[in-house]
mmCIF file of C-alpha atoms in Angstrom:
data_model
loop_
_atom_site.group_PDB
_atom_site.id
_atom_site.type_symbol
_atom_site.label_atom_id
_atom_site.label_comp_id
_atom_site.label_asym_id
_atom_site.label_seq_id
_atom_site.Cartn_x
_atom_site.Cartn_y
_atom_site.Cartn_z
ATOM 1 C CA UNK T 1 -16.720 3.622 30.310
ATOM 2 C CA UNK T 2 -15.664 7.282 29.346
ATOM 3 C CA UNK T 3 -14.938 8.379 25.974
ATOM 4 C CA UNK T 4 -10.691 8.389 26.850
ATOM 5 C CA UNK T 5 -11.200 4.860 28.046
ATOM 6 C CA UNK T 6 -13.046 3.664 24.712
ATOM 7 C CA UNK T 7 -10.105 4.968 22.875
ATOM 8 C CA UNK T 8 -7.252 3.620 25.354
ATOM 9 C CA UNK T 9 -8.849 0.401 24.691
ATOM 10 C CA UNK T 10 -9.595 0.571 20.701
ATOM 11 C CA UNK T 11 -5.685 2.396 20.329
ATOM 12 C CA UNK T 12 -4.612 -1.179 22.438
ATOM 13 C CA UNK T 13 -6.502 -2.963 20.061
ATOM 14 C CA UNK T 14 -4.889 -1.264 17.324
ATOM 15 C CA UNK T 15 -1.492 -0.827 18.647
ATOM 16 C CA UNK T 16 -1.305 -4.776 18.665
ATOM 17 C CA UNK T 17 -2.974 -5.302 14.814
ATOM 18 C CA UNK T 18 -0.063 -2.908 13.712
ATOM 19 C CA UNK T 19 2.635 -4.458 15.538
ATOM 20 C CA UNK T 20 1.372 -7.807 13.976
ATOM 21 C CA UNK T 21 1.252 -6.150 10.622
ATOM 22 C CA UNK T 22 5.092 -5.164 10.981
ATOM 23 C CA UNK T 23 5.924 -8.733 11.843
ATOM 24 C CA UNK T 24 3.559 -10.478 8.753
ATOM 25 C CA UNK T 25 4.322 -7.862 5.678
ATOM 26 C CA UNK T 26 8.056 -8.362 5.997
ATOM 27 C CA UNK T 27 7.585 -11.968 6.604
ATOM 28 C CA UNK T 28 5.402 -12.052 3.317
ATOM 29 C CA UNK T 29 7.936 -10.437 1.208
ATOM 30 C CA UNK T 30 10.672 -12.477 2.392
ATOM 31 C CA UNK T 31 8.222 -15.668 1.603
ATOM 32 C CA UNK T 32 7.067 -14.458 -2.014
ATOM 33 C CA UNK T 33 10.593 -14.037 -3.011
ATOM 34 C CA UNK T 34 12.251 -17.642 -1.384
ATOM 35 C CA UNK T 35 9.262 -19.209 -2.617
ATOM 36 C CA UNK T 36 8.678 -17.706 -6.167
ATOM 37 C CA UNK T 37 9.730 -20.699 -7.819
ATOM 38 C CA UNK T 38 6.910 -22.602 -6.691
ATOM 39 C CA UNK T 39 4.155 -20.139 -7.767
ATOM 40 C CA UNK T 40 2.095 -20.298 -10.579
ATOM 41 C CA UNK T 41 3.079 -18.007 -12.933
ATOM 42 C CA UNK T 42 -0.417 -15.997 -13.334
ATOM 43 C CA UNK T 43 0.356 -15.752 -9.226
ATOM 44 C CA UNK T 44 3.345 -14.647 -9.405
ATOM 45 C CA UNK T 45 3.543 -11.782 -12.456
ATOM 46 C CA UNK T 46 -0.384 -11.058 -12.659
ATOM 47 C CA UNK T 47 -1.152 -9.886 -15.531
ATOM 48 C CA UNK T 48 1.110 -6.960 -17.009
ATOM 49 C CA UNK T 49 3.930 -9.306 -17.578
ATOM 50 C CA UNK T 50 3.796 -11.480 -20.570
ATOM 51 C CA UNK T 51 5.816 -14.832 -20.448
ATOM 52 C CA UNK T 52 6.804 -16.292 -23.894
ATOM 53 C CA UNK T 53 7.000 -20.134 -22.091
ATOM 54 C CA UNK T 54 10.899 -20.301 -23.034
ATOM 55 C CA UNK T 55 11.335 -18.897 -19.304
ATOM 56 C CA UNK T 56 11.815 -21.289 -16.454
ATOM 57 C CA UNK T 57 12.604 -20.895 -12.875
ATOM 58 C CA UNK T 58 14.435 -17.784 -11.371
ATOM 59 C CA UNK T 59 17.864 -18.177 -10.513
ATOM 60 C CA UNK T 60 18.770 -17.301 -6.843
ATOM 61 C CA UNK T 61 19.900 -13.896 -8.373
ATOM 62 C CA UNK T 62 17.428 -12.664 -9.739
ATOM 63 C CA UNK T 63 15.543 -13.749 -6.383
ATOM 64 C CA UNK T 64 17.801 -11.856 -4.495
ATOM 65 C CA UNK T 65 17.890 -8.581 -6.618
ATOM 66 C CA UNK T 66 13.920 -9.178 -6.316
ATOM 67 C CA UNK T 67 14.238 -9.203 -2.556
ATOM 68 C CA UNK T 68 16.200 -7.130 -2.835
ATOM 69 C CA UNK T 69 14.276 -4.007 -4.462
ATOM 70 C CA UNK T 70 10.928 -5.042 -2.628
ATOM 71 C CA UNK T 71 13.004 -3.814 0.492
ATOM 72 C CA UNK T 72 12.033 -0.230 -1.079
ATOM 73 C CA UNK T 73 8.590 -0.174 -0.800
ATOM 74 C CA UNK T 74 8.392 -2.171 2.182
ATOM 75 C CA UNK T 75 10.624 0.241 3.746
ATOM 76 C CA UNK T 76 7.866 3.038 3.207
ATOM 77 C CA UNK T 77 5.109 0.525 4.226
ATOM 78 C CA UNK T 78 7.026 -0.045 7.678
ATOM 79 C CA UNK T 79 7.735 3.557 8.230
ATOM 80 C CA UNK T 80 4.142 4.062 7.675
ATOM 81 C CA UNK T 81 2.952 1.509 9.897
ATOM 82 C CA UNK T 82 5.263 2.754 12.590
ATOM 83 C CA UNK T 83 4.003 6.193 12.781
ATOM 84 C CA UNK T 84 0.432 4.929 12.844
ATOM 85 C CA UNK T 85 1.592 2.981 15.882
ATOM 86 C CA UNK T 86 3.194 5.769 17.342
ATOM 87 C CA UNK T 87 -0.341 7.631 16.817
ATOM 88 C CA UNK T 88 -2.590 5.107 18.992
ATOM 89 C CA UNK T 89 0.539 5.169 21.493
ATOM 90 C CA UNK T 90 0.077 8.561 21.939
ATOM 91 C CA UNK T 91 -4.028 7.786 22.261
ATOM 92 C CA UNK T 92 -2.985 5.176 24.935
ATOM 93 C CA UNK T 93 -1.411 7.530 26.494
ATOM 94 C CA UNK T 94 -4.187 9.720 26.475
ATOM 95 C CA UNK T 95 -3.048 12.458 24.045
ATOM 96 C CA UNK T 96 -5.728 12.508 21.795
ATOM 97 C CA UNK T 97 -4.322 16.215 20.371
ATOM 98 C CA UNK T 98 -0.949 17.323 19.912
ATOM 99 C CA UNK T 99 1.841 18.836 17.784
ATOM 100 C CA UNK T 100 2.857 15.343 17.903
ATOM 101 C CA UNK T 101 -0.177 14.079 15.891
ATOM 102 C CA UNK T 102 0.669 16.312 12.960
ATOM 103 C CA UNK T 103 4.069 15.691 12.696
ATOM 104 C CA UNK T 104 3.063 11.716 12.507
ATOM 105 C CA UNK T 105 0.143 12.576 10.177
ATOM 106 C CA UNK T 106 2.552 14.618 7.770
ATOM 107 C CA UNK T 107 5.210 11.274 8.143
ATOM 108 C CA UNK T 108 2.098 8.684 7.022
ATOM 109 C CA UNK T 109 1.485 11.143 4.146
ATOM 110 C CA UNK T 110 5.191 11.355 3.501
ATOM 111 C CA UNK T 111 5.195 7.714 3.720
ATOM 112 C CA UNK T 112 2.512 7.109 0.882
ATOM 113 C CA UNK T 113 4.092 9.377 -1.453
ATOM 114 C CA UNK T 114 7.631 6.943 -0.559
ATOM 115 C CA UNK T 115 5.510 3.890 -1.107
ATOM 116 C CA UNK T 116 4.429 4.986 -4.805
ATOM 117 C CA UNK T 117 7.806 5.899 -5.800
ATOM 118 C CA UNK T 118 9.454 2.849 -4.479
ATOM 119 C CA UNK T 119 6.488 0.821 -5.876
ATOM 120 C CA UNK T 120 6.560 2.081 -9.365
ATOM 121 C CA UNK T 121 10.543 1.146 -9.187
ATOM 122 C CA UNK T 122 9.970 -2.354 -7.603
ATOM 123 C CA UNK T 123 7.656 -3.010 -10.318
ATOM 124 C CA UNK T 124 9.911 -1.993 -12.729
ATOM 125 C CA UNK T 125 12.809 -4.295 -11.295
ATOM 126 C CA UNK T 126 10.454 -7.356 -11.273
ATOM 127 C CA UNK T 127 8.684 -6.756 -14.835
ATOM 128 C CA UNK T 128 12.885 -7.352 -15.779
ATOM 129 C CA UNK T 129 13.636 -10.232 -13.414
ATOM 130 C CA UNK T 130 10.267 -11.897 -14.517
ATOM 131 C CA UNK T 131 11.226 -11.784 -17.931
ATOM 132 C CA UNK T 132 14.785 -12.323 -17.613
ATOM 133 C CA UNK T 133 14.465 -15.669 -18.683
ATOM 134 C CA UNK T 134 12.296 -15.331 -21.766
ATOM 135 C CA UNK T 135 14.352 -15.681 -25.534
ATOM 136 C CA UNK T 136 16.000 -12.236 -26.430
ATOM 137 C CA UNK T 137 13.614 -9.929 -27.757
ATOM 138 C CA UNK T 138 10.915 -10.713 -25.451
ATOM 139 C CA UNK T 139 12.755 -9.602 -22.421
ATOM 140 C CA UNK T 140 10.886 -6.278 -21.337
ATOM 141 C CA UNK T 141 10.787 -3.532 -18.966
ATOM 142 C CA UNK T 142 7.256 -2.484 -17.436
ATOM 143 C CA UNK T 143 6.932 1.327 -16.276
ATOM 144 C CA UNK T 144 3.128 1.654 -14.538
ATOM 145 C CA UNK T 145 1.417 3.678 -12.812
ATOM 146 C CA UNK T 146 -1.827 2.634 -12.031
ATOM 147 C CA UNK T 147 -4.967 3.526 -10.143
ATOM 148 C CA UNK T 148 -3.618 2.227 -7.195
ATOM 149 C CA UNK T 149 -0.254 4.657 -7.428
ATOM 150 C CA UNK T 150 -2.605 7.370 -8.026
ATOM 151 C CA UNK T 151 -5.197 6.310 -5.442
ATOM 152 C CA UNK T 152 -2.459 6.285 -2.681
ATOM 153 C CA UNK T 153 -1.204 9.397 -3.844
ATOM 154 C CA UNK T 154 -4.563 11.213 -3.304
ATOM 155 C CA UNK T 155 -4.171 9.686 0.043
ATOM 156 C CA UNK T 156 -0.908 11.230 0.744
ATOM 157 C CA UNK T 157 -2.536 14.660 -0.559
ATOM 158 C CA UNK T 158 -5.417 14.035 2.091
ATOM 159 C CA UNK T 159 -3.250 12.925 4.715
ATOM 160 C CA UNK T 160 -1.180 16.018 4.504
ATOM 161 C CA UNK T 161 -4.267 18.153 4.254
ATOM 162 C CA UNK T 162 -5.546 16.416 7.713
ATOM 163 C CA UNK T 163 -2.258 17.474 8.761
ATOM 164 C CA UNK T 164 -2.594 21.089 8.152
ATOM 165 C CA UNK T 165 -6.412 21.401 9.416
ATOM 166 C CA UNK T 166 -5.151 19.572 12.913
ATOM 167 C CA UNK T 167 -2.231 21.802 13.441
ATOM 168 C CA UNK T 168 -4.263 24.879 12.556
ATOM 169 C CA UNK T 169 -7.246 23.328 15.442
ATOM 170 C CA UNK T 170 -4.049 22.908 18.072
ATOM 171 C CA UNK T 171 -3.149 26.556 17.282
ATOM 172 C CA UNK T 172 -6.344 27.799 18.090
ATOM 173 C CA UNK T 173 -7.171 25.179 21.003
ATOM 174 C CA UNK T 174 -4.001 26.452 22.424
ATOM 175 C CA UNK T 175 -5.081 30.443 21.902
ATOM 176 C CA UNK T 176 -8.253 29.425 23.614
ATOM 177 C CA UNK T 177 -6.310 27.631 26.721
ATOM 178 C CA UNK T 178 -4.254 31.088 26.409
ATOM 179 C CA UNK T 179 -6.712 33.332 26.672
ATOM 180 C CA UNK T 180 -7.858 34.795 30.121
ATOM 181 C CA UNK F 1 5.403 40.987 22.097
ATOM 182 C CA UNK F 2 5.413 44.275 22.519
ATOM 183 C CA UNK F 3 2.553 44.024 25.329
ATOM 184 C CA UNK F 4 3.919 44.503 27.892
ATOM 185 C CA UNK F 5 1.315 43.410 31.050
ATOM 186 C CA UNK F 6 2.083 45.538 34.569
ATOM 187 C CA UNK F 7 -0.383 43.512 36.431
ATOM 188 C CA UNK F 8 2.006 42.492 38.892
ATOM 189 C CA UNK F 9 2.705 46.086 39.549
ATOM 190 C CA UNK F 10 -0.779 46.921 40.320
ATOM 191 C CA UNK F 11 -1.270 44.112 42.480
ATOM 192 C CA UNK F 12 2.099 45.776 44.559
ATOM 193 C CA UNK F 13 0.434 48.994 44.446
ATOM 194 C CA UNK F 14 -2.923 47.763 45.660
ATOM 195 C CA UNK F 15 -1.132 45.503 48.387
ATOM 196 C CA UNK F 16 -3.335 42.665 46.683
ATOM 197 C CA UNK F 17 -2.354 39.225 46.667
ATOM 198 C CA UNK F 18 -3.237 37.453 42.836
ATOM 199 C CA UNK F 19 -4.930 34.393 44.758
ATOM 200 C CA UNK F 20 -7.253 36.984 46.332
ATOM 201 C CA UNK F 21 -7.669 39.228 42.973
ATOM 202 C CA UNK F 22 -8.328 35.787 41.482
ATOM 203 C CA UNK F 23 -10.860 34.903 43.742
ATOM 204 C CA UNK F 24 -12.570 38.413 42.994
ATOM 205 C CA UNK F 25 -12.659 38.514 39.281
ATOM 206 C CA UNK F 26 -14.023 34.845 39.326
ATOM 207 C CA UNK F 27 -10.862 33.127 37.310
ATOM 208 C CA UNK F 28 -8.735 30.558 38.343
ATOM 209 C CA UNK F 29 -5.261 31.575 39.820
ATOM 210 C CA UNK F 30 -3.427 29.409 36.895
ATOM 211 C CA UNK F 31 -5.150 32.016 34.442
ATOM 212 C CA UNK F 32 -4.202 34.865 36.383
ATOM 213 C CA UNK F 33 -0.374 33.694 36.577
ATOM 214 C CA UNK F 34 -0.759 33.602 32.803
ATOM 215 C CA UNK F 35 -2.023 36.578 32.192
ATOM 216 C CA UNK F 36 0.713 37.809 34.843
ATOM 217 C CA UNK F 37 3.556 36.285 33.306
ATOM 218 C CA UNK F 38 2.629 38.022 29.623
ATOM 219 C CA UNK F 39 1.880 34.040 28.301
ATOM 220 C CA UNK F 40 -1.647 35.105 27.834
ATOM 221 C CA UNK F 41 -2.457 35.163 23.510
ATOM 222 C CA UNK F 42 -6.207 37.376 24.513
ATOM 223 C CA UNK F 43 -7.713 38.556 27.323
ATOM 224 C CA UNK F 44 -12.042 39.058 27.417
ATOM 225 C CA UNK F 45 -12.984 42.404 28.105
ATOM 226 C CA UNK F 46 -15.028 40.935 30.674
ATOM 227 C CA UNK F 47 -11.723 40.057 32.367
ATOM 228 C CA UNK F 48 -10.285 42.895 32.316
ATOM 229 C CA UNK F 49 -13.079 45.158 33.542
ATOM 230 C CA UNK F 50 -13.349 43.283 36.581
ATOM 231 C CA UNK F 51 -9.531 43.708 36.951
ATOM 232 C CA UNK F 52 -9.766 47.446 36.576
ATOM 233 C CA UNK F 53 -13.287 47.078 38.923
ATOM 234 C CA UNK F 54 -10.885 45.591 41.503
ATOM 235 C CA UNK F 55 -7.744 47.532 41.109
ATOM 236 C CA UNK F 56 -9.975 50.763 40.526
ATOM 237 C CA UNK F 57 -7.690 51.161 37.743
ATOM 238 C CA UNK F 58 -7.448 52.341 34.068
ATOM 239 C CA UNK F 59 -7.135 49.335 31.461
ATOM 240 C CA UNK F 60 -3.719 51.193 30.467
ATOM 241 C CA UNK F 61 -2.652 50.694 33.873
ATOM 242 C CA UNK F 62 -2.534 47.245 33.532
ATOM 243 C CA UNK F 63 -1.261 46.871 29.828
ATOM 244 C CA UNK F 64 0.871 49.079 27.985
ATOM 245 C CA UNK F 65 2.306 49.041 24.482
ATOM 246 C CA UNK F 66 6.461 49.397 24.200
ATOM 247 C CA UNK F 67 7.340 50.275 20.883
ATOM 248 C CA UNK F 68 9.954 48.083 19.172
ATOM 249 C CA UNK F 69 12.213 50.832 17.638
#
């Protein structure tokens, strides 16, 4: 087997992991939040939110506004996902280097620096809802960025640098096709 | 660009075909229609002595400079 068919047949493999990915993340938002109710609450909240035990179930609401904001960051998730996919496509298709590439490398980066944003906001949203139903004065708001917002955004930066170094090798593979 | 390449006039001049100046300067005729066509980005020296070689011609024969004002 020759090195385009190895990665024909990994991008395949791929192609199909990613296309099950966009089918199970959505469903697993759409579960968390219709089934939140019958979560632990250590499952549900982790540990940044604090529950003073005067709290009870959430109301469909506050379920919905949940849903509701988690569409943000799994917006950014999806649109990162799909321009992965579109990468191995273009791998299947035997394009292993291309303008196309950067332009979907600089959307995955784009997409990471989305998914913080949105994340940090989500967060926020469900710190409220979470506490919602604790007595007044013990309702909060939670504002965090964490390692793992600042991990992803180093992976954006990287992303966007892989970006730049592939479109500058295209210019010069292209020069060197160019020159006689 | 303000290269302009007058390879096409040579050719005319020489009654040469490119296929056959192709042939002689040992590139492929794809290259040659790119160099023709002023797509080329560089061209090796080594190309383009064996294009003046063939055309018994002067490099500046071949490519000339038009100024832009």
């Amino acid at each position: 087997m020759d090195n385009i068919s190895k990665i024909k047949k990994v991008s395949k493999l791929f192609n199909i992991l990613l296309t099950g990915l966009m089918v199970a993340i959505p469903i697993y938002f759409i579960s968390y939040w219709l089934f939140i109710n019958s979560f632990s609450e250590t499952l549900v909240a982790g540990s940044s939110i604090s529950f003073d035990g005067a709290g009870g179930a959430l109301t469909v609401r506050l379920q919905a506004i949940g849903f509701l904001s988690s569409l943000l960051p799994l917006a950014a998730i999806i649109y990162g996902l799909l321009n992965t996919k579109r990468i191995f496509t273009l791998y299947i298709d035997g394009i292993i280097f291309s303008d196309g590439h950067v332009i979907l490398f600089k959307k995955i980066a784009k997409a990471f620096a989305f998914w913080v944003l949105f994340s940090v906001i989500h967060e926020s949203v469900k710190s409220v809802i979470f506490s919602w139903n604790n007595t007044v004065g013990s309702r909060h708001l939670n504002i965090t960025f964490g390692s793992i917002e600042f991990g992803v955004i180093i992976m954006s930066v990287l992303f966007l640098v892989i970006a730049w170094i592939m479109d500058e090798g295209r210019t010069i593979t292209e020069e060197n096709k160019l020159t006689v | 660009m303000a290269i302009r390449i007058n390879l096409d006039v040579m050719l005319a001049k020489r009654k040469m075909r490119s296929n056959e100046l192709a042939k002689l300067i040992g590139i492929t005729e794809q290259n040659l229609s790119i160099l023709k066509n002023g797509k080329a980005k560089a061209i090796r020296l080594t190309t383009l002595d064996a294009i003046c070689e063939h055309l018994d011609c002067q490099p500046g024969d071949i490519i000339e400079y038009i100024s832009k004002t």
